[in-house]
Tab-separated table of C-alpha atoms and ligand atoms in Angstrom:
chain	number	residue	atom	x	y	z
A	27	UNK	CA	26.165	-64.944	-66.739
A	28	UNK	CA	29.666	-66.444	-66.582
A	29	UNK	CA	31.759	-65.570	-63.543
A	30	UNK	CA	35.226	-66.266	-62.165
A	31	UNK	CA	35.566	-66.023	-58.388
A	32	UNK	CA	39.127	-65.405	-57.200
A	33	UNK	CA	40.339	-65.469	-53.612
A	34	UNK	CA	43.040	-66.940	-51.393
A	35	UNK	CA	42.456	-70.268	-49.638
A	36	UNK	CA	40.032	-69.668	-46.778
A	37	UNK	CA	38.559	-66.515	-48.329
A	38	UNK	CA	35.114	-68.132	-48.431
A	39	UNK	CA	35.104	-68.676	-52.198
A	40	UNK	CA	33.376	-72.049	-51.978
A	41	UNK	CA	30.631	-70.872	-49.615
A	42	UNK	CA	29.993	-67.724	-51.623
A	43	UNK	CA	30.020	-69.606	-54.945
A	44	UNK	CA	27.313	-71.943	-53.579
A	45	UNK	CA	25.184	-68.961	-52.532
A	46	UNK	CA	25.590	-67.299	-55.934
A	47	UNK	CA	24.778	-70.592	-57.651
A	48	UNK	CA	21.421	-70.589	-55.881
A	49	UNK	CA	20.721	-66.885	-56.244
A	50	UNK	CA	21.509	-66.640	-59.954
A	51	UNK	CA	20.704	-70.180	-61.146
A	52	UNK	CA	24.215	-70.727	-62.493
A	53	UNK	CA	26.446	-73.745	-61.904
A	54	UNK	CA	29.279	-73.673	-59.370
A	55	UNK	CA	32.321	-75.363	-60.875
A	56	UNK	CA	34.900	-76.043	-58.164
A	57	UNK	CA	38.129	-77.573	-59.455
A	58	UNK	CA	39.091	-78.401	-55.847
A	59	UNK	CA	35.874	-80.452	-55.442
A	60	UNK	CA	36.453	-82.142	-58.818
A	61	UNK	CA	39.985	-83.092	-57.810
A	62	UNK	CA	38.858	-84.390	-54.400
A	63	UNK	CA	36.290	-86.568	-56.209
A	64	UNK	CA	39.091	-87.947	-58.429
A	65	UNK	CA	41.242	-88.636	-55.358
A	66	UNK	CA	38.329	-90.513	-53.760
A	67	UNK	CA	37.833	-92.576	-56.929
A	68	UNK	CA	41.553	-93.373	-56.991
A	69	UNK	CA	41.781	-92.399	-60.681
A	70	UNK	CA	45.082	-91.604	-62.396
A	71	UNK	CA	44.369	-87.849	-62.155
A	72	UNK	CA	43.405	-88.332	-58.510
A	73	UNK	CA	46.636	-90.111	-57.657
A	74	UNK	CA	48.743	-87.346	-59.258
A	75	UNK	CA	46.684	-84.610	-57.602
A	76	UNK	CA	46.629	-86.160	-54.118
A	77	UNK	CA	50.342	-85.711	-53.382
A	78	UNK	CA	50.403	-82.153	-54.714
A	79	UNK	CA	47.246	-81.134	-52.873
A	80	UNK	CA	48.558	-82.517	-49.583
A	81	UNK	CA	51.709	-80.430	-50.099
A	82	UNK	CA	49.651	-77.291	-50.813
A	83	UNK	CA	50.930	-77.085	-54.396
A	84	UNK	CA	49.010	-76.588	-57.611
A	85	UNK	CA	48.338	-79.538	-59.923
A	86	UNK	CA	49.716	-79.148	-63.481
A	87	UNK	CA	47.858	-76.779	-65.811
A	88	UNK	CA	47.231	-79.364	-68.575
A	89	UNK	CA	45.511	-81.711	-66.164
A	90	UNK	CA	43.203	-79.082	-64.694
A	91	UNK	CA	42.392	-77.523	-68.075
A	92	UNK	CA	41.301	-80.933	-69.393
A	93	UNK	CA	39.123	-81.390	-66.312
A	94	UNK	CA	37.340	-78.036	-66.747
A	95	UNK	CA	36.865	-78.533	-70.467
A	96	UNK	CA	34.737	-81.622	-69.852
A	97	UNK	CA	32.235	-79.818	-67.602
A	98	UNK	CA	31.651	-76.500	-69.403
A	99	UNK	CA	29.304	-78.246	-71.841
A	100	UNK	CA	27.176	-79.764	-69.061
A	101	UNK	CA	23.461	-79.016	-69.098
A	102	UNK	CA	23.887	-77.467	-65.623
A	103	UNK	CA	25.954	-74.656	-67.213
A	104	UNK	CA	23.234	-73.725	-69.710
A	105	UNK	CA	22.431	-70.448	-67.925
A	106	UNK	CA	26.029	-69.775	-66.944
A	107	UNK	CA	28.649	-70.831	-64.444
A	108	UNK	CA	30.714	-69.591	-61.569
A	109	UNK	CA	34.270	-70.859	-61.619
A	110	UNK	CA	35.516	-71.463	-58.070
A	111	UNK	CA	39.253	-72.180	-57.921
A	112	UNK	CA	39.920	-71.898	-61.652
A	113	UNK	CA	41.869	-70.300	-63.256
A	114	UNK	CA	44.758	-70.300	-60.781
A	115	UNK	CA	47.604	-69.421	-63.156
A	116	UNK	CA	47.917	-67.054	-66.125
A	117	UNK	CA	48.276	-70.015	-68.577
A	118	UNK	CA	44.983	-71.394	-67.172
A	119	UNK	CA	43.337	-67.987	-67.696
A	120	UNK	CA	44.596	-67.929	-71.283
A	121	UNK	CA	43.363	-71.484	-71.876
A	122	UNK	CA	39.965	-70.502	-70.477
A	123	UNK	CA	39.743	-67.633	-72.971
A	124	UNK	CA	40.445	-70.024	-75.843
A	125	UNK	CA	37.896	-72.557	-74.544
A	126	UNK	CA	35.200	-69.902	-74.191
A	127	UNK	CA	35.895	-68.455	-77.612
A	128	UNK	CA	35.533	-71.900	-79.191
A	129	UNK	CA	32.177	-72.284	-77.481
A	130	UNK	CA	31.104	-68.715	-78.413
A	131	UNK	CA	30.906	-67.817	-74.701
A	132	UNK	CA	32.438	-64.951	-72.745
A	133	UNK	CA	33.370	-64.046	-69.183
A	134	UNK	CA	31.034	-61.418	-67.738
A	135	UNK	CA	32.615	-60.795	-64.338
A	136	UNK	CA	35.744	-61.625	-62.372
A	137	UNK	CA	35.263	-61.085	-58.646
A	138	UNK	CA	38.208	-61.152	-56.274
A	139	UNK	CA	37.798	-61.596	-52.521
A	140	UNK	CA	40.495	-59.657	-50.671
A	141	UNK	CA	41.550	-61.165	-47.348
A	142	UNK	CA	44.310	-61.144	-44.769
A	143	UNK	CA	46.764	-64.097	-44.790
A	144	UNK	CA	47.029	-64.669	-41.027
A	145	UNK	CA	43.252	-64.655	-40.614
A	146	UNK	CA	43.073	-67.301	-43.346
A	147	UNK	CA	45.384	-69.640	-41.445
A	148	UNK	CA	43.044	-69.414	-38.421
A	149	UNK	CA	39.911	-69.786	-40.543
A	150	UNK	CA	41.156	-72.832	-42.427
A	151	UNK	CA	42.741	-74.665	-39.524
A	152	UNK	CA	39.385	-74.881	-37.698
A	153	UNK	CA	37.076	-75.775	-40.539
A	154	UNK	CA	35.307	-79.084	-41.138
A	155	UNK	CA	32.449	-80.397	-43.240
A	156	UNK	CA	29.449	-82.663	-42.805
A	157	UNK	CA	30.269	-85.914	-44.604
A	158	UNK	CA	26.633	-86.408	-45.583
A	159	UNK	CA	25.332	-83.049	-46.874
A	160	UNK	CA	28.507	-80.984	-47.252
A	161	UNK	CA	27.504	-78.195	-44.821
A	162	UNK	CA	30.623	-76.307	-43.687
A	163	UNK	CA	31.484	-75.653	-40.020
A	164	UNK	CA	34.256	-74.047	-37.961
A	165	UNK	CA	35.470	-74.885	-34.442
A	166	UNK	CA	35.325	-71.221	-33.300
A	167	UNK	CA	33.183	-69.299	-35.796
A	168	UNK	CA	30.439	-71.787	-36.646
A	169	UNK	CA	30.243	-74.927	-34.490
A	170	UNK	CA	27.145	-77.140	-34.932
A	171	UNK	CA	24.314	-76.077	-32.570
A	172	UNK	CA	24.398	-79.537	-30.959
A	173	UNK	CA	28.031	-80.617	-30.710
A	174	UNK	CA	28.789	-83.452	-33.133
A	175	UNK	CA	25.452	-83.243	-34.989
A	176	UNK	CA	24.970	-81.517	-38.358
A	177	UNK	CA	22.445	-78.627	-38.128
A	178	UNK	CA	21.164	-79.349	-41.627
A	179	UNK	CA	20.835	-83.129	-41.952
A	180	UNK	CA	21.456	-84.538	-38.454
A	181	UNK	CA	24.446	-86.614	-39.554
A	182	UNK	CA	27.176	-87.261	-36.995
A	183	UNK	CA	29.916	-87.881	-39.573
A	184	UNK	CA	32.277	-85.001	-40.338
A	185	UNK	CA	35.580	-84.702	-42.150
A	186	UNK	CA	38.575	-82.357	-42.202
A	187	UNK	CA	40.234	-81.767	-45.588
A	188	UNK	CA	43.719	-83.310	-45.699
A	189	UNK	CA	45.154	-79.936	-46.793
A	190	UNK	CA	43.376	-77.861	-44.118
A	191	UNK	CA	46.231	-77.578	-41.628
A	192	UNK	CA	48.436	-74.593	-40.752
A	193	UNK	CA	51.568	-75.850	-42.555
A	194	UNK	CA	49.804	-76.677	-45.817
A	195	UNK	CA	47.736	-73.495	-45.668
A	196	UNK	CA	50.915	-71.409	-45.647
A	197	UNK	CA	52.096	-73.266	-48.786
A	198	UNK	CA	48.710	-72.727	-50.436
A	199	UNK	CA	48.864	-69.000	-49.608
A	200	UNK	CA	52.361	-68.836	-51.104
A	201	UNK	CA	51.106	-70.520	-54.288
A	202	UNK	CA	48.202	-68.069	-54.381
A	203	UNK	CA	50.386	-64.943	-54.167
A	204	UNK	CA	52.976	-66.238	-56.605
A	205	UNK	CA	50.870	-68.012	-59.229
A	206	UNK	CA	47.267	-66.834	-58.898
A	207	UNK	CA	47.485	-63.145	-57.969
A	208	UNK	CA	48.964	-62.132	-61.374
A	209	UNK	CA	45.625	-63.143	-62.892
A	210	UNK	CA	43.980	-60.048	-61.353
A	211	UNK	CA	46.044	-57.757	-63.572
A	212	UNK	CA	45.175	-59.937	-66.584
A	213	UNK	CA	41.448	-59.351	-65.996
A	214	UNK	CA	41.791	-55.783	-64.709
A	215	UNK	CA	43.113	-54.705	-68.091
A	216	UNK	CA	39.897	-56.009	-69.626
A	217	UNK	CA	37.749	-53.987	-67.196
A	218	UNK	CA	35.874	-57.026	-65.858
A	219	UNK	CA	37.550	-57.303	-62.419
A	220	UNK	CA	35.874	-56.158	-59.192
A	221	UNK	CA	37.666	-56.422	-55.847
A	222	UNK	CA	35.504	-57.178	-52.822
A	223	UNK	CA	36.428	-56.974	-49.124
A	224	UNK	CA	36.323	-60.621	-48.017
A	225	UNK	CA	36.995	-59.896	-44.334
A	226	UNK	CA	33.422	-58.885	-43.456
A	227	UNK	CA	30.688	-61.275	-42.335
A	228	UNK	CA	29.524	-63.936	-44.826
A	229	UNK	CA	26.203	-62.170	-45.470
A	230	UNK	CA	27.889	-58.822	-46.122
A	231	UNK	CA	30.295	-60.458	-48.591
A	232	UNK	CA	27.355	-62.123	-50.388
A	233	UNK	CA	25.626	-58.719	-50.615
A	234	UNK	CA	28.735	-57.071	-52.059
A	235	UNK	CA	29.257	-59.881	-54.587
A	236	UNK	CA	25.607	-59.694	-55.647
A	237	UNK	CA	25.865	-55.933	-56.099
A	238	UNK	CA	28.967	-56.359	-58.271
A	239	UNK	CA	27.250	-59.002	-60.408
A	240	UNK	CA	24.159	-56.862	-60.907
A	241	UNK	CA	26.139	-53.684	-61.682
A	242	UNK	CA	26.791	-52.701	-65.276
A	243	UNK	CA	30.266	-53.793	-66.425
A	244	UNK	CA	32.803	-50.968	-66.506
A	245	UNK	CA	34.508	-52.052	-69.721
B	327	AMP	P1	40.510	-75.577	-53.357
B	327	AMP	O1	39.446	-76.550	-52.966
B	327	AMP	O2	40.053	-74.626	-54.442
B	327	AMP	O3	41.115	-74.877	-52.179
B	327	AMP	O4	41.689	-76.446	-54.027
B	327	AMP	C1	42.390	-77.427	-53.282
B	327	AMP	C2	43.657	-77.824	-54.000
B	327	AMP	O5	43.343	-78.382	-55.285
B	327	AMP	C3	44.638	-76.680	-54.309
B	327	AMP	O6	45.463	-76.375	-53.207
B	327	AMP	C4	45.412	-77.281	-55.482
B	327	AMP	O7	46.348	-78.241	-55.033
B	327	AMP	C5	44.327	-78.021	-56.248
B	327	AMP	N1	43.674	-77.171	-57.278
B	327	AMP	C6	42.375	-76.779	-57.300
B	327	AMP	N2	42.114	-76.023	-58.377
B	327	AMP	C7	43.294	-75.926	-59.060
B	327	AMP	C8	43.696	-75.247	-60.249
B	327	AMP	N3	42.831	-74.502	-60.954
B	327	AMP	N4	44.986	-75.382	-60.646
B	327	AMP	C9	45.863	-76.132	-59.947
B	327	AMP	N5	45.562	-76.762	-58.815
B	327	AMP	C10	44.283	-76.670	-58.354
């Protein structure tokens, strides 16, 4: 099962992709996580991406396509993958089609989380992550049970993403509407797109995504 998960910044894509990874035994491929790893390493790609990410802009298509191409053949993707944050432009979607065709693979589902922009600014501005195990938290919606201590691993180290602030979020939302939203129409024509209400609780959204994955394709 090969899936693309679309959704504006803050829509819960990453959290949901992790849940689906576990439920369906398919690999979550997050281009955002891959880029943040490159930034941490200080690689050439990382240095180019860092400035753009901090400004809330997309990194160039050729760079991100090359990055994705290297991981699709990983053993972890043997039973399928869930693309989280890719494609983000129509040229990326077209490049993905070519890549999959070369590998004799196909996309089974494209799931789009529909959310409200203003709520996303609030959601993103308060979020932070455990530096040790990666568990996600939020100042208002999901603080750790003991302040300053991770519920999962007990670590006391947390980090805020450099691009998780109100100003950058607005830029990221702009990029989403302008560059990423046209992808929906691209997949809708093929009958593989399902839109899901992303404003409900996390568990409800997981249920709706699961239902859409298990449903017969319309096309
Ligand atoms: P994310 O973690 O998915 O929110 O991505 C964080 C940032 O990484 C985005 O705001 C972009 O700057 C960059 N990025 C991630 N995926 C892509 C992509 N497919 N194309 C271009 N830029 C991307």
